[in-house]
CSV table of C-alpha atoms in Angstrom, one decimal:
chain,number,residue,atom,x,y,z
A,1,MET,CA,25.0,-34.3,-16.7
A,2,ALA,CA,24.6,-38.1,-17.1
A,3,CYS,CA,28.3,-38.1,-18.2
A,4,HIS,CA,29.4,-35.8,-15.5
A,5,GLY,CA,27.5,-37.7,-12.6
A,6,LEU,CA,25.3,-35.5,-12.6
A,7,VAL,CA,21.9,-36.1,-11.5
A,8,ASP,CA,18.6,-33.4,-12.1
A,9,GLY,CA,17.6,-32.5,-8.6
A,10,GLY,CA,14.8,-31.7,-9.2
A,11,LEU,CA,13.1,-34.7,-10.7
A,12,HIS,CA,15.1,-37.9,-8.6
A,13,THR,CA,13.7,-35.6,-5.6
A,14,ALA,CA,9.7,-35.4,-7.3
A,15,PRO,CA,9.9,-38.3,-9.9
A,16,THR,CA,6.8,-37.9,-11.1
A,17,MET,CA,6.4,-34.3,-12.0
A,18,ALA,CA,5.6,-33.3,-15.0
A,19,GLY,CA,5.9,-29.9,-16.5
A,20,PRO,CA,7.4,-27.2,-14.4
A,21,THR,CA,6.9,-25.5,-10.8
A,22,TRP,CA,6.8,-22.1,-11.5
A,23,ARG,CA,3.7,-20.6,-13.4
A,24,ASN,CA,2.8,-16.9,-14.2
A,25,SER,CA,-0.6,-15.4,-15.2
A,26,ARG,CA,1.0,-14.0,-18.3
A,27,GLY,CA,2.5,-17.1,-19.7
A,28,VAL,CA,5.4,-18.1,-18.9
A,29,GLU,CA,6.5,-21.4,-17.4
A,30,ARG,CA,9.8,-22.2,-15.5
A,31,ARG,CA,11.4,-24.5,-13.7
A,32,LEU,CA,12.5,-21.8,-10.5
A,33,ASP,CA,16.4,-22.3,-10.2
A,34,TYR,CA,16.2,-18.9,-9.1
A,35,ILE,CA,15.2,-16.4,-7.4
A,36,PHE,CA,15.3,-12.7,-7.9
A,37,LEU,CA,14.7,-10.5,-5.2
A,38,SER,CA,13.9,-6.5,-4.8
A,39,ARG,CA,16.6,-4.1,-3.4
A,40,SER,CA,14.8,-2.7,-1.3
A,41,LEU,CA,14.7,-6.2,-0.3
A,42,GLY,CA,17.4,-6.1,2.7
A,43,GLN,CA,19.2,-9.4,4.1
A,44,LEU,CA,19.8,-10.2,6.8
A,45,SER,CA,22.5,-13.5,6.1
A,46,GLY,CA,23.2,-16.0,4.0
A,47,ARG,CA,24.9,-19.2,3.0
A,48,LEU,CA,25.2,-22.4,1.3
A,49,LEU,CA,23.7,-25.6,1.7
A,50,PRO,CA,25.1,-28.5,-0.3
A,51,VAL,CA,22.2,-30.0,-2.8
A,52,PHE,CA,23.2,-33.8,-2.7
A,53,PHE,CA,22.5,-35.4,-6.6
A,54,SER,CA,22.3,-31.7,-8.0
A,55,ASP,CA,24.8,-30.0,-9.8
A,56,HIS,CA,23.0,-27.0,-7.6
A,57,ASP,CA,24.1,-25.2,-4.8
A,58,GLY,CA,21.3,-24.2,-2.1
A,59,VAL,CA,21.3,-21.3,-1.3
A,60,LEU,CA,19.5,-19.8,2.4
A,61,LEU,CA,18.8,-16.7,2.5
A,62,GLN,CA,17.2,-14.1,5.5
A,63,VAL,CA,16.2,-10.9,4.2
A,64,GLY,CA,14.2,-9.0,5.8
A,65,ALA,CA,12.1,-4.8,4.4
A,66,PRO,CA,11.0,-1.1,7.0
A,67,VAL,CA,7.5,-2.0,5.6
A,68,CYS,CA,5.1,-4.0,4.3
A,69,LEU,CA,5.3,-2.5,0.4
A,70,PHE,CA,2.6,-3.7,-1.7
A,71,GLY,CA,1.9,-2.9,-5.4
A,72,ARG,CA,0.2,-4.9,-9.4
A,73,GLY,CA,0.3,-8.5,-10.0
A,74,TYR,CA,1.4,-9.7,-6.5
A,75,TRP,CA,-0.8,-11.1,-3.9
A,76,LYS,CA,0.4,-10.9,-0.5
A,77,LEU,CA,-0.7,-11.7,3.3
A,78,GLU,CA,-0.4,-9.0,5.2
A,79,ARG,CA,1.3,-8.8,8.8
A,80,GLU,CA,-2.4,-7.9,10.9
A,81,GLU,CA,-4.2,-11.4,10.1
A,82,LEU,CA,-1.2,-13.9,11.0
A,83,ASP,CA,-2.6,-11.2,14.5
A,84,GLU,CA,-6.6,-11.5,15.1
A,85,GLN,CA,-7.6,-14.7,16.3
A,86,ALA,CA,-9.9,-15.6,14.0
A,87,PHE,CA,-7.5,-16.1,11.5
A,88,VAL,CA,-6.0,-18.5,13.9
A,89,ASN,CA,-8.3,-20.8,15.0
A,90,GLY,CA,-9.0,-21.6,11.9
A,91,PHE,CA,-5.9,-22.0,10.0
A,92,VAL,CA,-5.2,-24.3,13.5
A,93,ASP,CA,-8.5,-25.9,12.5
A,94,PHE,CA,-8.1,-26.1,8.8
A,95,PHE,CA,-4.3,-27.5,9.5
A,96,ARG,CA,-5.7,-31.1,11.4
A,97,GLY,CA,-7.1,-31.5,8.4
A,98,LEU,CA,-4.2,-31.7,6.7
A,99,GLU,CA,-2.7,-34.0,8.3
A,100,GLY,CA,-5.2,-36.3,8.4
A,101,LEU,CA,-3.6,-36.5,4.8
A,102,ARG,CA,-0.4,-37.7,5.6
A,103,SER,CA,-1.2,-41.4,5.1
A,104,MET,CA,-2.8,-41.6,1.5
A,105,CYS,CA,0.2,-39.7,1.1
A,106,GLU,CA,4.3,-41.3,-0.1
A,107,GLY,CA,6.9,-38.6,1.7
A,108,VAL,CA,6.1,-35.6,3.3
A,109,LEU,CA,7.4,-34.3,0.4
A,110,GLU,CA,3.8,-35.2,-1.3
A,111,TRP,CA,2.5,-34.8,1.6
A,112,TRP,CA,3.6,-30.5,2.0
A,113,GLU,CA,3.5,-30.2,-2.6
A,114,ILE,CA,-0.5,-30.7,-1.5
A,115,ALA,CA,-0.5,-29.1,1.6
A,116,LYS,CA,1.1,-25.6,0.1
A,117,VAL,CA,-1.6,-25.6,-2.6
A,118,ARG,CA,-4.6,-26.0,0.4
A,119,ILE,CA,-3.3,-23.4,2.6
A,120,ARG,CA,-2.6,-20.6,-0.4
A,121,VAL,CA,-6.2,-21.7,-0.9
A,122,PHE,CA,-7.2,-21.0,3.0
A,123,ILE,CA,-6.1,-17.7,3.0
A,124,ILE,CA,-6.6,-16.4,-0.4
A,125,GLY,CA,-10.1,-17.3,0.5
A,126,TYR,CA,-9.8,-15.2,4.1
A,127,CYS,CA,-9.2,-12.6,3.1
A,128,LYS,CA,-11.7,-12.2,0.3
A,129,ARG,CA,-14.3,-13.2,3.0
A,130,LYS,CA,-12.8,-10.3,4.8
A,131,LYS,CA,-12.4,-7.5,2.7
A,132,ARG,CA,-15.8,-8.5,1.7
A,133,GLU,CA,-17.4,-8.1,5.3
A,134,GLU,CA,-15.6,-4.3,4.6
A,135,ARG,CA,-17.5,-3.5,2.5
A,136,SER,CA,-20.9,-4.8,3.4
A,137,GLU,CA,-19.7,-2.6,6.5
A,138,VAL,CA,-19.3,0.1,3.9
A,139,ASP,CA,-22.4,0.1,1.9
A,140,HIS,CA,-24.5,-1.0,5.0
A,141,ILE,CA,-23.6,2.5,6.2
A,142,GLN,CA,-24.6,3.9,3.9
A,143,ARG,CA,-27.5,2.9,2.6
A,144,LEU,CA,-29.0,3.0,6.0
A,145,LEU,CA,-27.6,7.4,5.5
A,146,GLU,CA,-29.3,7.2,1.6
A,147,LEU,CA,-32.4,6.0,3.8
A,148,GLU,CA,-32.5,9.1,6.0
A,149,LEU,CA,-31.8,10.9,4.2
A,150,GLU,CA,-34.9,10.0,1.2
A,151,ALA,CA,-37.0,9.9,4.0
A,152,GLY,CA,-37.0,13.3,4.2
A,153,LYS,CA,-36.8,14.6,1.0
A,154,LEU,CA,-39.7,12.0,-0.1
A,155,GLY,CA,-42.2,13.3,2.8
A,156,GLY,CA,-42.5,10.5,5.0
A,157,SER,CA,-41.6,9.5,8.4
A,158,VAL,CA,-38.0,7.5,9.8
A,159,ASP,CA,-38.5,4.7,12.5
A,160,TRP,CA,-38.6,6.8,15.3
A,161,GLU,CA,-37.7,4.5,17.9
A,162,ARG,CA,-34.2,3.2,16.7
A,163,SER,CA,-33.6,7.0,17.7
A,164,SER,CA,-33.9,8.9,20.8
A,165,ALA,CA,-36.3,12.2,21.2
A,166,LEU,CA,-34.4,14.6,19.3
A,167,LYS,CA,-35.5,15.4,16.5
A,168,LEU,CA,-34.9,18.4,14.0
A,169,GLU,CA,-37.6,18.4,11.7
A,170,ALA,CA,-36.2,19.8,8.4
A,171,GLY,CA,-36.8,18.0,4.9
A,172,GLN,CA,-37.1,20.5,0.6
A,173,LEU,CA,-40.5,18.1,0.8
A,174,GLY,CA,-41.7,19.0,5.0
A,175,GLY,CA,-40.5,15.9,5.7
A,176,SER,CA,-38.3,15.2,8.8
A,177,VAL,CA,-34.0,13.1,9.2
A,178,ASP,CA,-34.1,11.8,11.9
A,179,TRP,CA,-30.5,14.2,12.3
A,180,GLU,CA,-29.0,12.2,15.4
A,181,ARG,CA,-29.5,9.3,14.0
A,182,SER,CA,-27.6,10.5,10.5
A,183,SER,CA,-24.7,11.3,13.3
A,184,ALA,CA,-24.1,8.4,14.4
A,185,LEU,CA,-24.2,6.7,10.8
A,186,LYS,CA,-21.8,9.3,10.2
A,187,ALA,CA,-19.6,8.9,13.0
A,188,GLN,CA,-19.3,5.1,12.5
A,189,LEU,CA,-18.7,5.4,8.3
A,190,ARG,CA,-16.2,7.7,9.6
A,191,GLU,CA,-14.3,5.3,12.6
A,192,VAL,CA,-14.9,2.2,9.2
A,193,HIS,CA,-11.9,4.6,7.3
A,194,GLU,CA,-10.6,5.3,9.8
A,195,ARG,CA,-9.4,1.7,10.9
A,196,LYS,CA,-8.3,0.9,7.4
A,197,ALA,CA,-6.9,3.8,7.1
A,198,ARG,CA,-3.6,2.5,9.5
A,199,PRO,CA,-1.9,1.3,7.4
A,200,PHE,CA,-1.7,3.6,4.6
A,201,LEU,CA,-0.5,5.3,7.2
A,202,GLU,CA,2.0,3.2,8.3
A,203,ARG,CA,3.4,2.5,4.9
A,204,ALA,CA,3.9,6.5,4.9
A,205,HIS,CA,5.4,6.8,7.5
A,206,SER,CA,2.8,9.2,9.4
A,207,GLY,CA,1.2,7.5,11.9
A,208,PHE,CA,-0.2,10.4,13.5
A,209,LEU,CA,-2.8,12.9,13.0
A,210,GLU,CA,-1.7,16.5,13.5
A,211,HIS,CA,-4.3,18.4,15.8
A,212,ASP,CA,-7.3,16.8,15.0
A,213,GLU,CA,-7.8,16.1,11.5
A,214,THR,CA,-9.8,13.1,10.2
A,215,CYS,CA,-9.2,10.4,7.1
A,216,SER,CA,-10.5,12.7,4.9
A,217,ALA,CA,-9.6,12.7,1.0
A,218,VAL,CA,-8.5,15.8,2.2
A,219,PHE,CA,-5.9,14.6,4.6
A,220,PHE,CA,-4.8,11.9,2.2
A,221,LYS,CA,-4.2,14.6,-0.9
A,222,SER,CA,-1.6,15.9,1.7
A,223,VAL,CA,-0.3,13.1,2.4
A,224,ARG,CA,0.2,12.0,-0.6
A,225,GLY,CA,1.9,15.6,-1.9
A,226,ARG,CA,4.5,15.5,1.2
A,227,GLN,CA,5.4,13.0,0.6
A,228,SER,CA,5.8,14.1,-3.5
A,229,ARG,CA,8.4,17.1,-1.8
A,230,LYS,CA,10.4,15.0,-0.2
A,231,VAL,CA,14.0,17.0,-0.5
A,232,MET,CA,17.5,15.3,1.0
A,233,TYR,CA,19.5,16.9,4.1
A,234,GLY,CA,22.9,15.8,3.6
A,235,VAL,CA,25.0,13.3,2.0
A,236,ARG,CA,27.4,10.6,2.9
A,237,GLU,CA,31.2,11.0,1.6
A,238,GLU,CA,32.8,8.1,1.0
A,239,ASN,CA,34.4,8.5,3.5
A,240,GLY,CA,31.3,7.8,6.0
A,241,ARG,CA,30.4,11.6,6.7
A,242,VAL,CA,27.7,12.9,6.1
A,243,VAL,CA,27.6,17.1,4.5
A,244,ARG,CA,24.4,19.1,5.1
A,245,GLU,CA,25.5,22.5,4.0
A,246,THR,CA,23.8,23.3,0.5
A,247,GLU,CA,27.5,25.0,-1.1
A,248,GLU,CA,29.1,21.0,-0.3
A,249,MET,CA,25.4,18.2,-1.0
A,250,VAL,CA,26.2,19.7,-4.5
A,251,LYS,CA,30.4,19.4,-4.7
A,252,VAL,CA,29.9,16.2,-3.2
A,253,THR,CA,27.3,14.7,-6.2
A,254,THR,CA,28.9,16.9,-8.8
A,255,GLU,CA,32.6,14.7,-8.1
A,256,HIS,CA,30.4,11.9,-7.0
A,257,PHE,CA,29.6,11.7,-10.8
A,258,ARG,CA,32.1,13.4,-12.6
A,259,GLY,CA,33.8,9.9,-12.5
A,260,PHE,CA,30.9,8.5,-15.0
A,261,PHE,CA,31.2,11.4,-18.2
A,262,GLN,CA,35.1,11.7,-17.3
A,263,GLU,CA,36.9,9.6,-20.6
A,264,ARG,CA,40.0,7.3,-20.3
A,265,ALA,CA,41.7,5.8,-22.4
A,266,VAL,CA,41.7,2.0,-24.0
A,267,ASP,CA,44.8,0.0,-24.3
A,268,VAL,CA,44.0,-1.2,-28.0
A,269,GLU,CA,47.6,-3.3,-27.9
A,270,GLN,CA,46.2,-6.5,-27.2
A,271,GLY,CA,43.2,-5.7,-30.4
A,272,ASN,CA,46.6,-4.3,-32.3
A,273,VAL,CA,48.1,-8.1,-31.6
A,274,PHE,CA,44.6,-10.1,-32.4
A,275,LEU,CA,44.3,-8.2,-35.4
A,276,GLU,CA,47.8,-10.3,-36.4
A,277,HIS,CA,46.6,-12.7,-37.5
A,278,LEU,CA,43.9,-12.5,-39.0
A,279,SER,CA,43.3,-13.5,-42.3
A,280,ARG,CA,40.9,-11.4,-44.7
A,281,ARG,CA,38.0,-12.7,-46.8
A,282,PHE,CA,35.4,-11.4,-48.8
A,283,PHE,CA,31.5,-11.7,-49.4
A,284,GLY,CA,29.2,-11.4,-51.1
A,285,ARG,CA,29.2,-8.2,-53.4
A,286,TRP,CA,33.2,-7.3,-53.3
A,287,ARG,CA,35.9,-9.3,-54.2
A,288,GLY,CA,39.6,-9.2,-53.6
A,289,ARG,CA,42.0,-7.7,-55.5
A,290,THR,CA,46.1,-7.8,-55.6
A,291,ASP,CA,46.5,-5.1,-57.7
A,292,VAL,CA,44.9,-2.6,-56.3
A,293,PRO,CA,45.8,-0.2,-53.4
A,294,GLY,CA,43.2,-1.2,-51.1
A,295,GLY,CA,42.1,-4.9,-51.7
A,296,LEU,CA,38.8,-4.5,-52.7
A,297,SER,CA,36.1,-3.3,-56.0
A,298,LEU,CA,32.8,-2.5,-55.6
A,299,CYS,CA,31.6,-5.4,-57.7
A,300,ILE,CA,28.0,-2.7,-59.9
A,301,GLY,CA,27.8,0.1,-58.5
A,302,ALA,CA,28.4,2.4,-55.8
A,303,LEU,CA,29.1,2.9,-52.8
A,304,LYS,CA,27.8,4.9,-49.9
A,305,ILE,CA,29.3,5.2,-46.9
A,306,LEU,CA,28.1,8.0,-43.5
A,307,GLY,CA,26.0,10.5,-46.9
A,308,VAL,CA,29.6,10.1,-48.7
A,309,LEU,CA,30.1,8.8,-51.8
A,310,PHE,CA,32.3,7.3,-53.4
A,311,GLU,CA,32.2,7.0,-56.5
A,312,THR,CA,34.2,3.9,-58.8
A,313,SER,CA,34.3,5.3,-62.8
A,314,GLY,CA,35.6,9.1,-63.3
A,315,SER,CA,38.5,10.6,-61.4
A,316,ALA,CA,38.5,7.4,-59.1
A,317,THR,CA,41.8,8.5,-56.7
A,318,LEU,CA,41.4,11.7,-56.9
A,319,ASN,CA,37.1,11.9,-55.6
A,320,TRP,CA,38.1,8.5,-52.7
A,321,ASN,CA,40.6,10.9,-51.6
A,322,ARG,CA,38.4,13.7,-51.0
A,323,SER,CA,35.8,11.3,-49.6
A,324,ILE,CA,37.8,9.9,-47.1
A,325,ALA,CA,38.7,13.6,-46.1
A,326,VAL,CA,34.7,14.4,-45.4
A,327,ALA,CA,34.2,10.3,-43.6
A,328,GLN,CA,37.3,10.6,-41.6
A,329,ARG,CA,35.6,14.4,-40.8
A,330,LYS,CA,32.4,12.7,-40.0
A,331,LEU,CA,33.8,9.7,-37.4
A,332,GLY,CA,36.0,12.8,-35.8
A,333,MET,CA,32.5,14.4,-34.6
A,334,TRP,CA,31.1,10.4,-33.4
A,335,ARG,CA,33.9,10.3,-31.5
A,336,ALA,CA,33.9,13.7,-30.0
A,337,ARG,CA,30.6,12.6,-28.8
A,338,SER,CA,32.4,9.2,-27.6
A,339,LEU,CA,29.4,8.0,-30.0
A,340,PHE,CA,29.0,4.1,-30.9
A,341,PHE,CA,28.2,2.4,-34.4
A,342,ILE,CA,26.1,-0.4,-33.8
A,343,GLY,CA,25.4,-3.0,-37.2
A,344,LYS,CA,27.5,-3.5,-40.3
A,345,VAL,CA,30.9,-1.6,-40.5
A,346,LEU,CA,33.4,-1.7,-42.7
A,347,VAL,CA,36.9,-0.2,-43.1
A,348,LEU,CA,38.9,0.9,-45.1
A,349,LYS,CA,43.1,0.9,-45.3
A,350,VAL,CA,44.0,3.1,-47.9
A,351,ASP,CA,48.1,3.6,-48.0
A,352,GLY,CA,50.0,6.1,-48.7
A,353,ASP,CA,51.3,5.9,-52.1
A,354,GLY,CA,47.9,5.3,-53.7
């Protein structure tokens, strides 16, 4: 790079940078020079940015997705956190503390590298605390339900002061259960589950419940089942026209994929010109001979190609002619199936008068 007047932009802007700038949980480390984007992301705009003191150009892309997808191995900030007032207030106070670190850094770039790491820790910590609170809320309600039921099954009594005057006698062993309190806890638990189910419904493109359907396990199973049974209702042709009839859809799809399986003529003229300028060399157990048409001779043992044995003793000429015919027939079967040989290949050229 120095010979061409180029400088490593990363080391120029951060001379004290030690090691790679990107790591993952599987131990892979890289200097991040390029990023792969998923095809599901729609590119909205893009332009090149000049980067001085470097042999690279910066690429500025603006991408968008219809929904926020979640996958294993990646941490993503949900959009709903950005609308929570508690998150906004906490982040504003946290960022004010980060601004106090500017005077301790050599420049804005060094301060921003430190700020990014601390912002990541703050956001992950906020989301973890929120998730723990949600789980503790569910666990607390479920525990209260268990206590209400156990009080009746074990013959005890519940705290009547927490409920109204309506009490129903029940219990397997003569105890009593506060069914009104239990119904209220169940309704509260259902409300928590429905609140957590809204992001799932948004990702599933089903923003409503049919009639009085509740967000139960059966409901989620039915939503996934409807998604798995989705079918095509139309196919777009190359000219932009959309066909919806079954026969036309099959015809358009067949025509589209037919081109992938058609045989195509290959021009080998340039390859032949290239081969004419090559000279033969023989290595290993092969040696070149000028007294035989093929120019090759096996030092020891017999030769086996595609399961065909080529002997080196006895009626060699007759045996080789018959073996070559069998090998050519097998090669023709391979060509008919558009298959290829991968590995070591030996090409034998036999003259007509040999």
